[in-house]
mmCIF file of C-alpha atoms in Angstrom:
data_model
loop_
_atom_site.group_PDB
_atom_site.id
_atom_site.type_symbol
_atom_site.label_atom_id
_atom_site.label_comp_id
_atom_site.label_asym_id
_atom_site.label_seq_id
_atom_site.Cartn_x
_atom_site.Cartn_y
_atom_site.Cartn_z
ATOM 1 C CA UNK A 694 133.802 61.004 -9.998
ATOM 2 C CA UNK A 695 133.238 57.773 -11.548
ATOM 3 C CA UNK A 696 133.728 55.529 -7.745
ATOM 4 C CA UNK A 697 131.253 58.176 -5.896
ATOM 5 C CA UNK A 698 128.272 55.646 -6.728
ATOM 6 C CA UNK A 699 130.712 52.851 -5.484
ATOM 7 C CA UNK A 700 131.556 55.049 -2.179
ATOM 8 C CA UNK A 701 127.538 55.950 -1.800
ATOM 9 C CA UNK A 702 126.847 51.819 -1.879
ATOM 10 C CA UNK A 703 129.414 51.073 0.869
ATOM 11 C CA UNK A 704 127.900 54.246 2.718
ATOM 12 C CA UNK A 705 124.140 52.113 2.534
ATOM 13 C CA UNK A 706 125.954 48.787 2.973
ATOM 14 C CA UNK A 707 127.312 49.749 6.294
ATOM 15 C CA UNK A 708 123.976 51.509 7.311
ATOM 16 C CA UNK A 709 122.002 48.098 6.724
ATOM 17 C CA UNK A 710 124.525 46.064 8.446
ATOM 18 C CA UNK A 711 124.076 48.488 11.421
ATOM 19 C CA UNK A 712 120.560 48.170 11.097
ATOM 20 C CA UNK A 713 120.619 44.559 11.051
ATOM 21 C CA UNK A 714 123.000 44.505 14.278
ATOM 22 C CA UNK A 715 120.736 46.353 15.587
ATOM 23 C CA UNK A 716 117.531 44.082 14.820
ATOM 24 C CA UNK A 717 119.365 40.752 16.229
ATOM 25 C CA UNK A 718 120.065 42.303 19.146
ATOM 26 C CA UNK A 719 116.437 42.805 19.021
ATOM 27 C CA UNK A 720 115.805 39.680 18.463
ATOM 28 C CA UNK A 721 117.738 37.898 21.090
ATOM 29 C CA UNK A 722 116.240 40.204 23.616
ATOM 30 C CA UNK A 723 113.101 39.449 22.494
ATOM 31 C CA UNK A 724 113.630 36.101 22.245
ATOM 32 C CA UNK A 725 115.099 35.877 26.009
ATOM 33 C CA UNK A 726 111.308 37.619 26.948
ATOM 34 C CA UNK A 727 109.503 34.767 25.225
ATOM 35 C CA UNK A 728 111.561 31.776 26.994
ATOM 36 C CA UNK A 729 110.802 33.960 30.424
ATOM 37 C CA UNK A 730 106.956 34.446 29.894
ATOM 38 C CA UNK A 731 106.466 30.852 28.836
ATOM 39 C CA UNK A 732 108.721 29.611 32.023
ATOM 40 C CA UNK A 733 106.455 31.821 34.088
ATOM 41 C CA UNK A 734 103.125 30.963 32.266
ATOM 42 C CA UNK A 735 103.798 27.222 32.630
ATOM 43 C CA UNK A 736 104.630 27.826 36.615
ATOM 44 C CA UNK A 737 101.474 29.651 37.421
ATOM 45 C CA UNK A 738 99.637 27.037 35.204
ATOM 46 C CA UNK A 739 100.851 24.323 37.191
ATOM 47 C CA UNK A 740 100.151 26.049 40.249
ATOM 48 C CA UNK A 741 96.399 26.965 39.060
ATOM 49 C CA UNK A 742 95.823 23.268 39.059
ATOM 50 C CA UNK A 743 97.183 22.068 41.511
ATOM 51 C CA UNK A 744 100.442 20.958 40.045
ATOM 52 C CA UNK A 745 99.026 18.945 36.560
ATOM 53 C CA UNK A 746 101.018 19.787 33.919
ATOM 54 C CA UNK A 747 99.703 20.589 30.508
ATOM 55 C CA UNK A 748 100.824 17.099 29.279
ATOM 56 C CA UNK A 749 98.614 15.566 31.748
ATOM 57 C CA UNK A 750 95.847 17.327 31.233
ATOM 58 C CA UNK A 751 96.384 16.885 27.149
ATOM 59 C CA UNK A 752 96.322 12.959 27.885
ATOM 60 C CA UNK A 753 94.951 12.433 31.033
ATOM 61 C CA UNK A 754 94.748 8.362 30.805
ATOM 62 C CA UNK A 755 97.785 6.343 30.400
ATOM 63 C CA UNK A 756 96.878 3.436 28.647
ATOM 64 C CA UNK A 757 98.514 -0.233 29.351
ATOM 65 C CA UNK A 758 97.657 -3.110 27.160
ATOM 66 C CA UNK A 759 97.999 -6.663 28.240
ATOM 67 C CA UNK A 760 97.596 -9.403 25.892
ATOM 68 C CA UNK A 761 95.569 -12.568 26.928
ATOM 69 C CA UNK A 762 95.407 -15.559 24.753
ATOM 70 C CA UNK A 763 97.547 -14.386 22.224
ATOM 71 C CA UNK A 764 97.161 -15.628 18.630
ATOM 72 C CA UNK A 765 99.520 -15.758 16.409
ATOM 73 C CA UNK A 766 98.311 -14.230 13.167
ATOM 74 C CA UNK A 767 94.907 -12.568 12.068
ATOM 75 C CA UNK A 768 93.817 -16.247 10.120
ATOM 76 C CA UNK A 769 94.293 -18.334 13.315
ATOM 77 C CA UNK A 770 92.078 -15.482 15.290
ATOM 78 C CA UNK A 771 89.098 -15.690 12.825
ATOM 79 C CA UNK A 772 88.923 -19.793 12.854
ATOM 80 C CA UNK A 773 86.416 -20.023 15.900
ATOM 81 C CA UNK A 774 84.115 -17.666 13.364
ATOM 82 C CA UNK A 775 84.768 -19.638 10.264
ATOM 83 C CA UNK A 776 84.680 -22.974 11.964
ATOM 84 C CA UNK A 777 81.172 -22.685 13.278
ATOM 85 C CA UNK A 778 80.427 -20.994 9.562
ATOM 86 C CA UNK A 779 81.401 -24.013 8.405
ATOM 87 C CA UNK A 780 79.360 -26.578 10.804
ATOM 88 C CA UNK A 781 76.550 -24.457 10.184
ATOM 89 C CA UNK A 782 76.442 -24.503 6.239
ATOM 90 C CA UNK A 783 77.348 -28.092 6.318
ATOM 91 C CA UNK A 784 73.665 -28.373 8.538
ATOM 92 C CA UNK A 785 71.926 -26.746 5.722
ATOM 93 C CA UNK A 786 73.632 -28.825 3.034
ATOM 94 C CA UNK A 787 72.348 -32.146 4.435
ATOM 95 C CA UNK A 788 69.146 -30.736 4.109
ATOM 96 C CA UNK A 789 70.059 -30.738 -0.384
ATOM 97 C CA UNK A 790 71.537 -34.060 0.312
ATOM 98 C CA UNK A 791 68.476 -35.872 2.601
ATOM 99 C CA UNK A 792 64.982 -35.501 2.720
ATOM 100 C CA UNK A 793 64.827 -34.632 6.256
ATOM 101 C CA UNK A 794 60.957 -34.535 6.584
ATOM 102 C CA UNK A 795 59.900 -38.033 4.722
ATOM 103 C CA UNK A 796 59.519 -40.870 6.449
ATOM 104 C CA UNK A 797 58.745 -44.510 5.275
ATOM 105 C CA UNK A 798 55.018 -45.763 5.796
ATOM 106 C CA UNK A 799 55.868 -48.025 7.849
ATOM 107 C CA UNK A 800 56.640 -45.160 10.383
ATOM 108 C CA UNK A 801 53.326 -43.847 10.609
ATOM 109 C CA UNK A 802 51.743 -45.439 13.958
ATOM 110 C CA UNK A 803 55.070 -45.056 15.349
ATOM 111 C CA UNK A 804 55.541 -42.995 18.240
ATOM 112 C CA UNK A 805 56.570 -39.548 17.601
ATOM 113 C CA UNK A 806 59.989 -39.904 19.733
ATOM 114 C CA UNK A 807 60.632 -43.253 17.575
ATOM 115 C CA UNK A 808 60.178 -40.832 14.546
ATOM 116 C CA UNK A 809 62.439 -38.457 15.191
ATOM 117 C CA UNK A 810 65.039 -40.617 16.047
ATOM 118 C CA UNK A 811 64.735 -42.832 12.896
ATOM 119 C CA UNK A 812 65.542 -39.197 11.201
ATOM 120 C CA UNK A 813 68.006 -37.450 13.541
ATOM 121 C CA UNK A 814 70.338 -40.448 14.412
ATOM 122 C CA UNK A 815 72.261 -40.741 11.028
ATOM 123 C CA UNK A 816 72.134 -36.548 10.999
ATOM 124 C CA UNK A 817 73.941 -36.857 14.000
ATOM 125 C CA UNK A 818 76.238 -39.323 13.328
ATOM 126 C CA UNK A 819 77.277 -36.640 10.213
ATOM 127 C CA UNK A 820 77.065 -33.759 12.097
ATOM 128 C CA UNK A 821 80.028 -35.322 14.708
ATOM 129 C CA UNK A 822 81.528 -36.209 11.378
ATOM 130 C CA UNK A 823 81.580 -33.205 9.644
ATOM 131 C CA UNK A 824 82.753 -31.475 13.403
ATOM 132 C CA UNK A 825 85.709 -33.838 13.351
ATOM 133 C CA UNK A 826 87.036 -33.017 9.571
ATOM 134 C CA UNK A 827 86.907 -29.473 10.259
ATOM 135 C CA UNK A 828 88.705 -29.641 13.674
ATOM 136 C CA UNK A 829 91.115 -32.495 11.822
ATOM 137 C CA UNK A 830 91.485 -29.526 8.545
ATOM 138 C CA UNK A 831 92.501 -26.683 11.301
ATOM 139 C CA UNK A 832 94.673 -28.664 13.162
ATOM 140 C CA UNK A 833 96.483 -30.751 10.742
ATOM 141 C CA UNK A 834 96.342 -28.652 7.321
ATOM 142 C CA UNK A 835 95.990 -25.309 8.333
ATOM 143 C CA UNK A 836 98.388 -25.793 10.895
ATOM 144 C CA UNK A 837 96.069 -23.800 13.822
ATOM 145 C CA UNK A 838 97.581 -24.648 17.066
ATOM 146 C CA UNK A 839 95.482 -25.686 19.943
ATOM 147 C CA UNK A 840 95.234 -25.393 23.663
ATOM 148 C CA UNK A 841 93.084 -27.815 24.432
ATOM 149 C CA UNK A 842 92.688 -30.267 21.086
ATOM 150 C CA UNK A 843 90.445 -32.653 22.395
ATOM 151 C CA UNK A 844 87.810 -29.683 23.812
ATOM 152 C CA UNK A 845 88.173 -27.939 20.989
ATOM 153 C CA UNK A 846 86.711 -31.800 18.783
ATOM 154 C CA UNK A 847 84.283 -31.900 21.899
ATOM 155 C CA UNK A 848 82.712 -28.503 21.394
ATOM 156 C CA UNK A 849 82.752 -28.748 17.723
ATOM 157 C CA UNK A 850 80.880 -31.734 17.999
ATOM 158 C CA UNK A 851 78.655 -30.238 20.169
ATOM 159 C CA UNK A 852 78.207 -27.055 18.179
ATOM 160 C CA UNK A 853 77.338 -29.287 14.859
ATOM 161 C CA UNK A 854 74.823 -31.386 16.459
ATOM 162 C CA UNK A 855 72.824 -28.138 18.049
ATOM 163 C CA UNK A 856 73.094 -26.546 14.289
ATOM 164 C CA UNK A 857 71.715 -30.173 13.048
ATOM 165 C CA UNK A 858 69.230 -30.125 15.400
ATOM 166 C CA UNK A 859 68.144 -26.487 14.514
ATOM 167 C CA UNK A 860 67.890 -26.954 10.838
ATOM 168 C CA UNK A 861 66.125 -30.161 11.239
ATOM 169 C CA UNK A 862 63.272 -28.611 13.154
ATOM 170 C CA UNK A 863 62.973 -25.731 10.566
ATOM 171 C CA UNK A 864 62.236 -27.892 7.882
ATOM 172 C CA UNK A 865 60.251 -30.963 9.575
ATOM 173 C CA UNK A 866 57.882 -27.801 10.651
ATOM 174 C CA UNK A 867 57.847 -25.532 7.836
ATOM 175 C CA UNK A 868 59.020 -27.619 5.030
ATOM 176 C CA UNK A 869 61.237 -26.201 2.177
ATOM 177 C CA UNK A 870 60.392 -22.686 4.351
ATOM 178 C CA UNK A 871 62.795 -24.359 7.166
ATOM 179 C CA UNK A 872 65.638 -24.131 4.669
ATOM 180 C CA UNK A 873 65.204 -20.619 4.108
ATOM 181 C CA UNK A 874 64.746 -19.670 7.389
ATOM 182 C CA UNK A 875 67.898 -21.306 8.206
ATOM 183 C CA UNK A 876 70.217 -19.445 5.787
ATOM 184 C CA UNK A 877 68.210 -16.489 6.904
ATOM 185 C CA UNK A 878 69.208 -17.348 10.880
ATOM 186 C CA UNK A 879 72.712 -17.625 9.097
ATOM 187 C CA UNK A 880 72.657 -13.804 7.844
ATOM 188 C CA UNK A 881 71.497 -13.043 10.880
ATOM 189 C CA UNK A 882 74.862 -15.018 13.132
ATOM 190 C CA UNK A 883 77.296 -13.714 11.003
ATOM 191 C CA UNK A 884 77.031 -9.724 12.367
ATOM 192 C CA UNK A 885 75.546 -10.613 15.799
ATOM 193 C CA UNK A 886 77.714 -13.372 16.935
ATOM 194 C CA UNK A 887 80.762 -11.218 17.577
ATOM 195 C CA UNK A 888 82.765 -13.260 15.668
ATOM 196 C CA UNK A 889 84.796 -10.965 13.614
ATOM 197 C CA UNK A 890 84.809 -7.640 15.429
ATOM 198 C CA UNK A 891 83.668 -7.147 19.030
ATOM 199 C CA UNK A 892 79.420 -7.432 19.384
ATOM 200 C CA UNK A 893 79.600 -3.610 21.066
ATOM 201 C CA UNK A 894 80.477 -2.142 17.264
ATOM 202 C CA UNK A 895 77.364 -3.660 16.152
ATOM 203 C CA UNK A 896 74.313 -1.797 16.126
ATOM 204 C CA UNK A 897 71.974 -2.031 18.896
ATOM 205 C CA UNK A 898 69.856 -4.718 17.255
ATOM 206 C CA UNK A 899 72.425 -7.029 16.915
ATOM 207 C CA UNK A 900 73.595 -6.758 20.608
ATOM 208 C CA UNK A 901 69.823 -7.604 22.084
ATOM 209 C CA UNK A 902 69.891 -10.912 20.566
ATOM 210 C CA UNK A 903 73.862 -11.555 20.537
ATOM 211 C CA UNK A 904 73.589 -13.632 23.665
ATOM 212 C CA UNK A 905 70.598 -15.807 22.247
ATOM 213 C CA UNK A 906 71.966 -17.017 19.155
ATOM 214 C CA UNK A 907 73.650 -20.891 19.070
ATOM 215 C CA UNK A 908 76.692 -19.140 17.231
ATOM 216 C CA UNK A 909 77.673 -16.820 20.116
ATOM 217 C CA UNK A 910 78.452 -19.979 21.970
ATOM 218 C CA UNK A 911 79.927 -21.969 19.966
ATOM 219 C CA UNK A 912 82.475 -19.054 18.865
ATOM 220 C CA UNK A 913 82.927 -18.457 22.410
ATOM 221 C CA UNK A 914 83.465 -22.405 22.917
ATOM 222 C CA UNK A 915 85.635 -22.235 20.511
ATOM 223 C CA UNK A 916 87.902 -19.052 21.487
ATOM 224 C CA UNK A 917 87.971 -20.746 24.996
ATOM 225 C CA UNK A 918 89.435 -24.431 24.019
ATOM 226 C CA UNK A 919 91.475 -23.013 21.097
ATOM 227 C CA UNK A 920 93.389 -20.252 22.596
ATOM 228 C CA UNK A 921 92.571 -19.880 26.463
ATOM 229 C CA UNK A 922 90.386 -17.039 25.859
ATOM 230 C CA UNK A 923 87.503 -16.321 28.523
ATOM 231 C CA UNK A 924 90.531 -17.726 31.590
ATOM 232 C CA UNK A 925 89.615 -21.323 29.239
ATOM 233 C CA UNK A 926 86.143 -21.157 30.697
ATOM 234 C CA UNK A 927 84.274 -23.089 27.588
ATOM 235 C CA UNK A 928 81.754 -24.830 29.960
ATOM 236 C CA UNK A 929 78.881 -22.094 30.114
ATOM 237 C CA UNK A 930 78.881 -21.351 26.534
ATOM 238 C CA UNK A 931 79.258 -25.808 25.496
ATOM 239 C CA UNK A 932 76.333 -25.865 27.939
ATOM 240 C CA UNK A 933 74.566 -23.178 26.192
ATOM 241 C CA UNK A 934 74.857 -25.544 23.143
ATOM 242 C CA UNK A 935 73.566 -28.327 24.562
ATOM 243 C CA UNK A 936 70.591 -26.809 25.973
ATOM 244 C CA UNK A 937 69.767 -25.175 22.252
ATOM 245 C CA UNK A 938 70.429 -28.835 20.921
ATOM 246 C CA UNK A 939 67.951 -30.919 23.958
ATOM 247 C CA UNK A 940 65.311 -27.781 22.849
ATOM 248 C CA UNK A 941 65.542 -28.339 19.153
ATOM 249 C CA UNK A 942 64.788 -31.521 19.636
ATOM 250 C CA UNK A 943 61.993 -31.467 22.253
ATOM 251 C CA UNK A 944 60.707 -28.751 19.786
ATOM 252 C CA UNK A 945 60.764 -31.825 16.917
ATOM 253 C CA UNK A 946 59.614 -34.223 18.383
ATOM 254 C CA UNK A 947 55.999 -32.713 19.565
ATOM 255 C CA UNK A 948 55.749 -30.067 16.531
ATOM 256 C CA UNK A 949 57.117 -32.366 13.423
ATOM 257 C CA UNK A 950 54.686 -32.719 10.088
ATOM 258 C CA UNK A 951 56.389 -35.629 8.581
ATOM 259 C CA UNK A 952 55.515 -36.697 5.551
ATOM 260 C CA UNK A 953 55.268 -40.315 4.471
ATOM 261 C CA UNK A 954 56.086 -41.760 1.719
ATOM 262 C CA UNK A 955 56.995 -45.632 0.003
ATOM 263 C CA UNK A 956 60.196 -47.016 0.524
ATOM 264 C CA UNK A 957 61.612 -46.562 -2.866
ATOM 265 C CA UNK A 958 60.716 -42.675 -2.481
ATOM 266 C CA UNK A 959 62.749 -43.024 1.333
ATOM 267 C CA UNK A 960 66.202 -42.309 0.062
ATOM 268 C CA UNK A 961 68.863 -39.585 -0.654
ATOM 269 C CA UNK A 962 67.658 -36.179 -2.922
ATOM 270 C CA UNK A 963 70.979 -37.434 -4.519
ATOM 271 C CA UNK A 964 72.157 -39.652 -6.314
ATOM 272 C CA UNK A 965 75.582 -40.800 -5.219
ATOM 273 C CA UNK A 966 75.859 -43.271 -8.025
ATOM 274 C CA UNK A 967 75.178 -43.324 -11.747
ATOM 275 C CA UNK A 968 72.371 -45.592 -12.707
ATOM 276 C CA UNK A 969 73.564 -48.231 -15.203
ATOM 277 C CA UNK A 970 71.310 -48.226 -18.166
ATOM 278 C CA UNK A 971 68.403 -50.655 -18.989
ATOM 279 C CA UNK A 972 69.130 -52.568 -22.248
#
């Protein structure tokens, strides 16, 4: 008849319905087996070694932070880099600004310590200048907080005159060389000085001469008296600036080649104010 097709597809309907009974029960049994075997394999696991469970042994090492000297933003952590950037450059730019290897005639039976103090003494005086702006620019526009503000103008000052010191013996030896050199001694203190990313990323090069390089203590100077860093211990790495500075200038005073020239020719590479013209 015309419903014996119908009656044949309830006939396979309830056949795969049994079936599929049949497979959940399946299933759940199998199912029930897994949960058992992995309850079992993680209790002679743990009893293999010695109790450690599988989580343990997948991180072995809980790790605990703890923040000292906390800063609060990414710009403030990168100022003791920048700031000693910035003393250093301003070195080499006196250098455009001064000739820092003439001296008058009258100079020449002077002694050599009289020499090099007739040319270092207004460097100074600009290098503690230039140290103060910067520390008076992070503090007052840039709104950096400090720890210890006065330290932090003492160790600038510190770290300008060892850079002024530095730059002036590479050029009162070697001349429009020393200028070179000292951008090239620049290069070289911005990747070893540890001043962006921690000195033990750096290649191995960079780590051999991190500790003998005037930035790495003045950065360190800096993290100390700005945010605590180092327990606040900024006296080993201020002293390490002062001892580059005294050798710098030891170092200028016996190996200087001044060169003399007349008075009118003893004056600033630039001219600061225009000339009036001749009528």
């Amino acid at each position: 008849s015309r419903f014996a097709p119908l009656s044949t597809g309830f006939i396979d309907l309830k056949t795969g319905a049994d079936q599929l009974e049949e497979g959940s029960v399946k299933l759940e049994s199998g199912a029930n087996r897994l949960a058992v075997g992995l309850d079992e394999a993680t209790t002679r696991f743990e009893a293999g070694f010695g109790g450690t469970t599988a989580a343990k042994l997948a991180a072995p090492v809980t790790v605990q932070v703890e923040t000292s000297a906390p800063v609060p933003n990414n710009g403030q952590a990168f100022a003791p880099y920048f700031s000693a950037l910035s003393l250093w450059v301003g070195a080499v730019m006196m250098s455009f600004v001064f000739y820092l290897r003439r001296l008058p005639d009258s100079m020449q039976s002077a002694s050599r310590p009289a020499k090099w103090f007739t040319k270092a003494s207004s460097l100074v005086v600009l290098g503690s200048l230039q140290a103060t702006v910067v520390v008076g620019v992070l503090g007052f526009v840039l709104g950096v907080h400090f720890a210890h503000p006065f330290l932090v103008w003492l160790v600038a000052v510190l770290g300008s005159v060892a850079f002024v010191s530095v730059v002036l013996l590479f050029i009162s030896v070697l001349g429009d060389a020393g200028r070179l050199l000292a951008v090239v001694v620049l290069i070289l203190q911005l990747a070893a000085s540890g001043g962006i990313y921690p000195v033990e990323l750096s290649p191995d090069f960079f780590q051999r001469v991190h500790g003998f390089l005037p930035f790495t203590f003045l950065v360190r100077s800096f993290r100390a008296t700005m945010f605590s860093a180092f327990d606040g211990r900024w006296g080993p790495p201020a002293g390490g600036l002062i001892l580059f500075a005294a050798v710098a200038m030891l170092l200028t005073v016996l190996l200087a080649r001044w060169k003399y020239v007349t008075k009118e020719s003893y004056g600033p590479a630039v001219e600061f104010c225009p000339v009036a013209a001749s009528t």
